[in-house]
Short mmCIF file of C-alpha atoms in Angstrom, two decimals:
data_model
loop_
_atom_site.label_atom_id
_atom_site.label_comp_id
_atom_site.label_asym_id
_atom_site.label_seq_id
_atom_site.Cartn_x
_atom_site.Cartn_y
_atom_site.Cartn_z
CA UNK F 4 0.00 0.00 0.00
CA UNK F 5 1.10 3.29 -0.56
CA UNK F 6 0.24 5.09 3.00
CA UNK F 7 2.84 2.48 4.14
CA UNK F 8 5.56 3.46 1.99
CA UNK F 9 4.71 7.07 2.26
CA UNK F 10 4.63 6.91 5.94
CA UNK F 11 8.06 4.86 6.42
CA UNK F 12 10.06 6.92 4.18
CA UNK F 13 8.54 10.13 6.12
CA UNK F 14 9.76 8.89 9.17
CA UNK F 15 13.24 7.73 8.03
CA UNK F 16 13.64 10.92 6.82
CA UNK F 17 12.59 12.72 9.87
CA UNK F 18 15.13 10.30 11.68
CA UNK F 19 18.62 11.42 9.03
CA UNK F 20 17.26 15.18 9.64
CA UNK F 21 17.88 14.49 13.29
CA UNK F 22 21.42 13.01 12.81
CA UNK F 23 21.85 15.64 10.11
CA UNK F 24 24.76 18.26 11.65
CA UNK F 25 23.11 21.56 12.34
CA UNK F 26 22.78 24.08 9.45
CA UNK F 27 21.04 26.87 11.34
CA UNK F 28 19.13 28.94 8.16
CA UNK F 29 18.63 25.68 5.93
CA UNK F 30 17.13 24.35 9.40
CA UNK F 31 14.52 27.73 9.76
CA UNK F 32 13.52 27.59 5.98
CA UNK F 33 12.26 24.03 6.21
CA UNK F 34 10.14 24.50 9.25
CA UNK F 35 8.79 28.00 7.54
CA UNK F 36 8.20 25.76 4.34
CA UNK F 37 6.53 23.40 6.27
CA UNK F 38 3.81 25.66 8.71
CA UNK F 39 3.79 27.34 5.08
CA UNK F 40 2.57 23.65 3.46
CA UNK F 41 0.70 23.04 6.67
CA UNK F 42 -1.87 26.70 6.45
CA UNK F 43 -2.70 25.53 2.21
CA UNK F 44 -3.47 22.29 3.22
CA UNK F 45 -5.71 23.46 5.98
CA UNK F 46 -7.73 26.06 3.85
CA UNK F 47 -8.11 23.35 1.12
CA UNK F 48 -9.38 20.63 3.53
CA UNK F 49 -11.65 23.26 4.93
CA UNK F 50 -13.21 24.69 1.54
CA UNK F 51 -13.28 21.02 0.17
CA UNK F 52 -13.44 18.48 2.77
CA UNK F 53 -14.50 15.53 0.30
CA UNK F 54 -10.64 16.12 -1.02
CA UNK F 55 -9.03 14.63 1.86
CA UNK F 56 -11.14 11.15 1.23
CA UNK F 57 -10.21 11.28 -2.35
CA UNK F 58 -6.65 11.57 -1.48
CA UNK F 59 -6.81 9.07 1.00
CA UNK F 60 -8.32 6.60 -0.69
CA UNK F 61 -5.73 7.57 -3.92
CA UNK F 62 -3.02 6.20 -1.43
CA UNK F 63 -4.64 3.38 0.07
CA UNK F 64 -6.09 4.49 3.00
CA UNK F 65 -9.65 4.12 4.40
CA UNK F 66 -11.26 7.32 5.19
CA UNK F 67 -10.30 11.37 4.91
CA UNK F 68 -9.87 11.49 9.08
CA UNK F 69 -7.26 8.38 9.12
CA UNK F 70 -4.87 10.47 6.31
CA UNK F 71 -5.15 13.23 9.17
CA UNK F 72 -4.12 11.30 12.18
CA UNK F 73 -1.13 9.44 10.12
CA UNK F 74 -0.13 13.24 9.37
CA UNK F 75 -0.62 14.80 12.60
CA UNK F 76 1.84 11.80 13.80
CA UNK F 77 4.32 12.91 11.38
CA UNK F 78 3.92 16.53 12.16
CA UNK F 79 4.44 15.52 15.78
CA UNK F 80 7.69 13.97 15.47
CA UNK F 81 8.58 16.70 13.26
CA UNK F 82 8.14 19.01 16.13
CA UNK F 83 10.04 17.12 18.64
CA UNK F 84 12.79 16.62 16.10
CA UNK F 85 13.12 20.18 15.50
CA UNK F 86 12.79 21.14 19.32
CA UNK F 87 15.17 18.47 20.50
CA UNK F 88 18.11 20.26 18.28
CA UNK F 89 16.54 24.04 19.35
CA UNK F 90 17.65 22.75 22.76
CA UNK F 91 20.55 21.44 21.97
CA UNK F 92 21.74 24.49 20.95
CA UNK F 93 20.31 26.60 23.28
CA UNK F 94 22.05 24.64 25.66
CA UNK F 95 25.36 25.31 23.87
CA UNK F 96 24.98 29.10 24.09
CA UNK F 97 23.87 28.94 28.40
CA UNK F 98 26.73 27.21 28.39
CA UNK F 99 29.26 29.41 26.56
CA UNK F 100 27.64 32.32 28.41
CA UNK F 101 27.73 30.16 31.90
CA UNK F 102 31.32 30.00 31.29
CA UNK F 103 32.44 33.53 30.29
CA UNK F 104 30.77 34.21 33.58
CA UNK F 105 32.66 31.96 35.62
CA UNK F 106 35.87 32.64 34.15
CA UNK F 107 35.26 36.58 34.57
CA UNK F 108 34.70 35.83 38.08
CA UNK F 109 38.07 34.20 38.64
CA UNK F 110 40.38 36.25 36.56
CA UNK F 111 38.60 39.54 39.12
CA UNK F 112 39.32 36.68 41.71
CA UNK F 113 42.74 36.44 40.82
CA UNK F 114 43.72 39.92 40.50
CA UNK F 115 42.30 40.85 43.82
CA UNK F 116 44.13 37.94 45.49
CA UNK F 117 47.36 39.22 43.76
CA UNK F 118 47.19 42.87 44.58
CA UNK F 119 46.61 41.71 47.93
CA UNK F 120 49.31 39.12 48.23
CA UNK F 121 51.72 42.34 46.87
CA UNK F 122 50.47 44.69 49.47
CA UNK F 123 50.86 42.70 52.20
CA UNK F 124 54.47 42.02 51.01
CA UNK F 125 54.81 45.81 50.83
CA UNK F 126 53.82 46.17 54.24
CA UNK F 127 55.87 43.73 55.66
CA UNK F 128 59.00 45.19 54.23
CA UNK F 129 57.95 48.72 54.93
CA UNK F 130 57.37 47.63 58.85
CA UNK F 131 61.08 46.15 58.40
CA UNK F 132 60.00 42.32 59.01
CA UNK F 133 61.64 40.17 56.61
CA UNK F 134 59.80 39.63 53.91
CA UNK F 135 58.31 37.30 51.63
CA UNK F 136 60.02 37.27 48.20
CA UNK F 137 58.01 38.08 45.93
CA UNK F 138 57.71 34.68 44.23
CA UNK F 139 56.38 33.52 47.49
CA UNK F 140 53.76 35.98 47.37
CA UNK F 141 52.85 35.30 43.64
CA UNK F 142 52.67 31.36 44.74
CA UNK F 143 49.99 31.63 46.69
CA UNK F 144 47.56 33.10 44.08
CA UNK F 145 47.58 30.05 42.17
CA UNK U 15 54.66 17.28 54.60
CA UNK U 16 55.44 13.30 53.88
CA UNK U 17 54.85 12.60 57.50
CA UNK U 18 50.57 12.34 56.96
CA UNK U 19 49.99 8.84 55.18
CA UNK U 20 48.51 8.64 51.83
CA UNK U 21 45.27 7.15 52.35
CA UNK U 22 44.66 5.98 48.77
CA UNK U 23 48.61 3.93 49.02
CA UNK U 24 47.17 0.39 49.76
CA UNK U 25 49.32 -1.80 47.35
CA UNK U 26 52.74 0.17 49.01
CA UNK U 27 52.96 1.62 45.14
CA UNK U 28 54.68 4.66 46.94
CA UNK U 29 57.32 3.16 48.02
CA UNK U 30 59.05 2.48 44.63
CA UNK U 31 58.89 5.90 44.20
CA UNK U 32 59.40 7.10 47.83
CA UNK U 33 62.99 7.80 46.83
CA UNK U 34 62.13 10.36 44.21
CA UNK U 35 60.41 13.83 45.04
CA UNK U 36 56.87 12.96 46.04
CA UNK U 37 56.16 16.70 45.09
CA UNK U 38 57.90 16.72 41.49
CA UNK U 39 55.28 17.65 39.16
CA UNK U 40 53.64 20.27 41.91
CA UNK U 41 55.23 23.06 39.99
CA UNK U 42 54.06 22.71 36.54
CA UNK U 43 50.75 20.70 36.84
CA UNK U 44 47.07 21.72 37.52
CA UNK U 45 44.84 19.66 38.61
CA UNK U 46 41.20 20.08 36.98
CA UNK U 47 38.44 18.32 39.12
CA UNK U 48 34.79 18.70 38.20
CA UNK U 49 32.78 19.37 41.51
CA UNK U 50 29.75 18.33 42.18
CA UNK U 51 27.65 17.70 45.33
CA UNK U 52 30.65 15.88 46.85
CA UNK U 53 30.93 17.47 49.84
CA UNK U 54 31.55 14.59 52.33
CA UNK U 55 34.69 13.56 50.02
CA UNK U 56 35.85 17.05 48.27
CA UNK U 57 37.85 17.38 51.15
CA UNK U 58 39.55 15.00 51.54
CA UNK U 59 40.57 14.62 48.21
CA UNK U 60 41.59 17.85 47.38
CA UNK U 61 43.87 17.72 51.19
CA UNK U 62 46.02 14.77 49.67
CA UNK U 63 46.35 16.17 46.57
CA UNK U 64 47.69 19.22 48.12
CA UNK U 65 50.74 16.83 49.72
CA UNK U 66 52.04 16.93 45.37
CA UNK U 67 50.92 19.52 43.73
CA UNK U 68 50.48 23.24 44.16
CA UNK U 69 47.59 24.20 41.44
CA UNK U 70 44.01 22.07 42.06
CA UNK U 71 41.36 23.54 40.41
CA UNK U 72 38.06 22.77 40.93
CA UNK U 73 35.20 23.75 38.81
CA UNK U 74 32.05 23.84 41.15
CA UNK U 75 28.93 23.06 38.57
CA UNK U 76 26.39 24.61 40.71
CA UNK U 77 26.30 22.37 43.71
CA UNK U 78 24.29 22.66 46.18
CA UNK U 79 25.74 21.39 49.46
CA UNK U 80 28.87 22.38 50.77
CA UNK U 81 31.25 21.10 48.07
CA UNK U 82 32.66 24.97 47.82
CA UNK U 83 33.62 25.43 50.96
CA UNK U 84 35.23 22.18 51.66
CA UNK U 85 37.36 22.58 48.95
CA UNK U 86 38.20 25.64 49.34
CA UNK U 87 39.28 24.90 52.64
CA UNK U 88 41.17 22.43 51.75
CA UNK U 89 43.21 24.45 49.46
CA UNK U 90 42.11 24.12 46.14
CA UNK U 91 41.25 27.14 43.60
CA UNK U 92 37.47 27.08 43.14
CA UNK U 93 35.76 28.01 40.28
CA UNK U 94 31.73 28.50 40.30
CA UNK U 95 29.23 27.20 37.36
CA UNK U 96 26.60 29.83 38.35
CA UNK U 97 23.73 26.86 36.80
CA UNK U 98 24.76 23.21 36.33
CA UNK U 99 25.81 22.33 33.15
CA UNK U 100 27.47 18.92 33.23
CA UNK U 101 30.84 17.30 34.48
CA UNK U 102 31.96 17.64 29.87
CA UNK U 103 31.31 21.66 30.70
CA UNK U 104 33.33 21.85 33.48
CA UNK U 105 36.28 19.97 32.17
CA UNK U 106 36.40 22.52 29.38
CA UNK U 107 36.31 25.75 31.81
CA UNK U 108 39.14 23.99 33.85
CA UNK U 109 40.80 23.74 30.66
CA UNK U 110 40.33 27.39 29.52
CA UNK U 111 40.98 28.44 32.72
CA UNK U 112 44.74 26.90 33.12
CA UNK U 113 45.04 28.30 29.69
CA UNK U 114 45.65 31.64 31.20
CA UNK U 115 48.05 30.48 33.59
CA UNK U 116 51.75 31.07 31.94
CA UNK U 117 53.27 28.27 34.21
CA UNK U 118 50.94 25.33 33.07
CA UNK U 119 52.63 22.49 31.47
CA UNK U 120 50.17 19.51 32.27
CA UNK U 121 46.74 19.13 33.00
CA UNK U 122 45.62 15.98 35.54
CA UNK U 123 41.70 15.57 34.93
CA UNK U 124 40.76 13.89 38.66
CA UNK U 125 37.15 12.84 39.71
CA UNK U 126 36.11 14.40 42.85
CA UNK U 127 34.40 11.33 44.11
CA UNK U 128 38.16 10.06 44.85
CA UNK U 129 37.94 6.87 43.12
CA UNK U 130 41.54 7.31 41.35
CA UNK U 131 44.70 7.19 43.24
CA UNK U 132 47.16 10.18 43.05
CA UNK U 133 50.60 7.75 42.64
CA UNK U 134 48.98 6.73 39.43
CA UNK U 135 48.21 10.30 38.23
CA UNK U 136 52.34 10.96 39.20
CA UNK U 137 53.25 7.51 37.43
CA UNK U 138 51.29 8.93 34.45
CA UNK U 139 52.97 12.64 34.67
CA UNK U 140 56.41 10.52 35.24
CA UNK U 141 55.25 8.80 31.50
CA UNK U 142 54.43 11.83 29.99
CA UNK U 143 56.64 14.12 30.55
CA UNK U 144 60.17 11.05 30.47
CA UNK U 145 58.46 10.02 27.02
CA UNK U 146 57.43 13.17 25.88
CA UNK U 147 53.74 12.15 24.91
CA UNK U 148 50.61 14.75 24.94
CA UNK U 149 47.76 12.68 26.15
CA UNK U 150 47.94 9.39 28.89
CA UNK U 151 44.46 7.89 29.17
CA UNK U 152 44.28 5.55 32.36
CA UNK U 153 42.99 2.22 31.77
CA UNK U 154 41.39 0.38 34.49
CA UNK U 155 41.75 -3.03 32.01
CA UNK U 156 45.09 -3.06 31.49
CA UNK U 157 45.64 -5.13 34.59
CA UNK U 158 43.48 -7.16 36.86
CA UNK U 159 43.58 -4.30 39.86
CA UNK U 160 40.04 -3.25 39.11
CA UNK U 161 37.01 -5.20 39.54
CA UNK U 162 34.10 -3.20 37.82
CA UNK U 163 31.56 -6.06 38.75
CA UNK U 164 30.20 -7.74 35.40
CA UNK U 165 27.35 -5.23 34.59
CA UNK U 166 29.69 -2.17 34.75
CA UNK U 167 31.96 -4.32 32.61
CA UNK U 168 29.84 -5.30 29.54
CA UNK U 169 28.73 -1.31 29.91
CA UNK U 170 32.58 0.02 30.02
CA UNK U 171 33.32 -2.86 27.38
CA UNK U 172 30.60 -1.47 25.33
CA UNK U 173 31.66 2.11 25.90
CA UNK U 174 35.06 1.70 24.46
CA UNK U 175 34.02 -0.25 21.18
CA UNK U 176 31.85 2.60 20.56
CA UNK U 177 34.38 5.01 21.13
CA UNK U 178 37.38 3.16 19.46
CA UNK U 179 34.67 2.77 16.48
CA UNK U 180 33.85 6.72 16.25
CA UNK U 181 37.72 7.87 17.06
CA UNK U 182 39.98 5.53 15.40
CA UNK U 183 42.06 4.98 18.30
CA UNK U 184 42.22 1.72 20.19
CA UNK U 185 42.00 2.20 24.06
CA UNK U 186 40.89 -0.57 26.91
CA UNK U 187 39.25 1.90 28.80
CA UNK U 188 36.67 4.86 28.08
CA UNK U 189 34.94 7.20 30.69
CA UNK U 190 38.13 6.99 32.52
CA UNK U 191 38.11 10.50 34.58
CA UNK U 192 42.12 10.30 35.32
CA UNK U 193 43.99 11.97 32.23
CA UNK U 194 47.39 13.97 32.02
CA UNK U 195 47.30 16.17 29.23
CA UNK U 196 50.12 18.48 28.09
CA UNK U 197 48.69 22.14 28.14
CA UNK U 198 49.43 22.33 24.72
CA UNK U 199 47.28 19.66 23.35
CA UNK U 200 44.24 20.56 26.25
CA UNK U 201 44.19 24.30 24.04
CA UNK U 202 44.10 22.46 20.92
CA UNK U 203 40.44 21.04 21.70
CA UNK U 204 37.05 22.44 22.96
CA UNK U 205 34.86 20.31 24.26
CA UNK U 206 31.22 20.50 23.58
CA UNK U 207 29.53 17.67 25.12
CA UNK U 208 28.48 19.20 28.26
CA UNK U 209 27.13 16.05 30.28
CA UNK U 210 28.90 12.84 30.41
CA UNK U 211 29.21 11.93 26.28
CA UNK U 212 32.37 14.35 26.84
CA UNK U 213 34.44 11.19 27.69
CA UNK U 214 34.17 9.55 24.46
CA UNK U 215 34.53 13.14 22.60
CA UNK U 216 37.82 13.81 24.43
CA UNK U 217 39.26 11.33 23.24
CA UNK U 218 38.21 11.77 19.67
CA UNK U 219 39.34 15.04 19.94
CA UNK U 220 42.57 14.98 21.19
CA UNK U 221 43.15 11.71 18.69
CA UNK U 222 42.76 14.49 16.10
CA UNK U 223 45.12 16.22 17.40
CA UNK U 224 47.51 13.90 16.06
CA UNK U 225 50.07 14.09 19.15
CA UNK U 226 51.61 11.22 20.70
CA UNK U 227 49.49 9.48 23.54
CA UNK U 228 49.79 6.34 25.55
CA UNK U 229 47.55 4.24 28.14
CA UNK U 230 48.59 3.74 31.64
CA UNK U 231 47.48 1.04 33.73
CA UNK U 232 45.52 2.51 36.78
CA UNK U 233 43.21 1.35 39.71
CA UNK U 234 39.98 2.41 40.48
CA UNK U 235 39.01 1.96 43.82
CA UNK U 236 35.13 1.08 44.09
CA UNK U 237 34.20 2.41 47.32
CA UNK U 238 30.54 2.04 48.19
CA UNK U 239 30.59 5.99 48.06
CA UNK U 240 31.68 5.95 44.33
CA UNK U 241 29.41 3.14 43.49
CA UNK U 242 26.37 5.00 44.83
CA UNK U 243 27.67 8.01 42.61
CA UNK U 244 28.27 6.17 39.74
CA UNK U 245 26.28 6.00 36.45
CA UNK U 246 23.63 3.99 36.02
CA UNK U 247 23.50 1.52 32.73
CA UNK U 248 20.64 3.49 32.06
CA UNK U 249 22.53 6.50 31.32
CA UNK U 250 24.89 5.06 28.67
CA UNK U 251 21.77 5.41 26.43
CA UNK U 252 21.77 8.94 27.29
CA UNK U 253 25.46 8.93 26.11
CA UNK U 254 24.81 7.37 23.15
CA UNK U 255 22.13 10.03 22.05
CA UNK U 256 23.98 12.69 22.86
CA UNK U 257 27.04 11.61 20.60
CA UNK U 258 24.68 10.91 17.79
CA UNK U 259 22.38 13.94 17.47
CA UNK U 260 24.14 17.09 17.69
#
């Protein structure tokens, strides 16, 4: 039957889009294409409902309202498809911007501990207590 | 500072190298732990670390107990996740972080949980740095120290077919959290795989590095506290999803 054929290729090529690596515009044209494909098809099947039965039975299947289900199941995984990878890479960027973040904190960290590792060596040799060299003082910043 | 006892020296591994400097490496090395919710162990680990090297870092991925202050107390350098983002995230903001230190020569990647022993992670710098190889992977399979239990096995097993499959290198080991990697090679590489996939991506990615790397045979002490953090099977389907869809 045709719906069968139709339906496993559909879903095998939902599957390679997922593995597919990301190409971020190619990505947002399909899905535009696709709502685009989704609003015509809608309108038609509202103006002419008796054309979703003829299609369906053109393909094999029973009734008008079976075609729909088998294509709101592929417009489902569609969706999660598509969100899964939005995730993905909106998990990439929270993490690049999680770790600018933490890495500004310690370099501010770092140059507060190291003024203050200097002054206190400046102190101590202004007060005329032996003091630290100041490799000693640098040491304990790391 | 040799007079407190190792706690992890149980097979008297020290005492072949007792003779040489126990703090050797302490100069040039950083130690990179990922931190998280390990309070009750942080500690303890980062303490006997402290006894070889000068420079632990630990990158704190948003815990939510005391890990912080236990290891800062204990001496180490911490760095703070301000959300969690995964053990793979925090590997690569140790990285970048000794990166901007001008005396870093190696990198030691140590698990918090203190399942690896520090004379292996000096055996390993001893390796890299006598041979002059980039990357030493410890292998819990190259001798018959470790006893993963057979579940763990078949999953490890698994693990590294996978990962010698998708790399082209041929390891014993995979998800091993003890490495040594020269600073050099550590900038060549940025990690993306935030949670735990990053184990099998490190080692794809430093393999295209091209540098010279070796395994090292090292022990990986099962403690029930270690077991109870471990991963679950369950989560090497997690692993496998995350290498596959990017």
């Amino acid at each position: 039957m045709w719906i069968q054929i139709l339906l496993v290729v559909a879903v095998i090529v939902i599957g390679l889009f997922l593995a597919r690596p990301t190409g971020g515009d190619s990505h947002l044209a399909i899905r535009r294409l696709f709502m685009f494909a989704f609003v015509i098809v809608a309108i038609v099947s509202i103006l002419f409902p008796q054309w979703l039965s003829y299609i369906a039975n053109l393909i094999g299947v029973g009734r008008g309202a079976d075609l729909l289900l088998y294509a709101l199941v592929l417009a489902f995984l569609i969706s999660v498809a598509t969100t899964y990878r939005r995730n993905v890479q909106l998990n990439r960027r929270i993490t690049h911007l999680a770790r600018e973040i933490t890495l500004a904190r310690a370099e501010a960290e770092d140059a507060l501990r190291r003024a203050a590792a200097l002054d206190s060596a400046r102190v101590e040799r202004a007060s005329g207590v032996e003091a630290p060299g100041r490799d000693d003082a640098a040491d304990q910043v790391g | 500072m040799r007079a407190q006892p190792i706690l992890f020296c149980k097979n008297g591994l020290m005492d072949s190298s007792a003779q040489v400097d126990p703090r050797r490496h302490s100069r040039d090395t950083w130690i990179v732990i990922p931190l998280y919710n390990e309070e009750s162990v942080i500690g303890r680990v980062v303490a006997e670390l402290r006894e070889h090297f000068d420079h632990i870092v630990c990158i704190d991925d948003g815990s939510t107990d005391g890990s912080i202050a236990a290891a800062e107390a204990a001496g180490a350098r911490v760095l703070r996740h301000p959300v969690n983002l995964g053990q793979g995230a925090a590997l690569q903001t140790g990285f970048e972080y000794v990166r901007t230190q001008p005396d870093a020569g190696y990198i030691v990647t140590f698990d918090a949980d203190g399942q690896h022993r520090i004379e292996d992670a000096m055996l390993m710098l001893d390796l890299a740095k006598r041979d002059d190889v980039a990357i030493v992977f410890g292998s819990r399979f190259l001798d018959d120290r470790t006893n993963p239990g057979w579940v763990k096995r078949v999953v490890l097993k698994t693990a590294v077919w996978v990962t010698n499959r998708t790399t082209g290198l041929q390891l014993t080991d995979a998800h091993n959290g003890l490495r040594v990697i020269r600073a050099d090679a550590a900038s060549r590489i940025t990690l993306e795989q935030d949670r735990m996939a990053h184990a099998t991506e490190i080692v794809l990615k430093l393999g295209r590095t091209g540098l010279p790397w070796r395994e090292f045979p090292v022990e990986l002490l099962y403690t029930d506290y270690s077991k109870s953090k471990g991963q679950s099977v369950l989560n090497s389907v997690n692993i496998l999803v995350d290498l596959l869809v990017k």
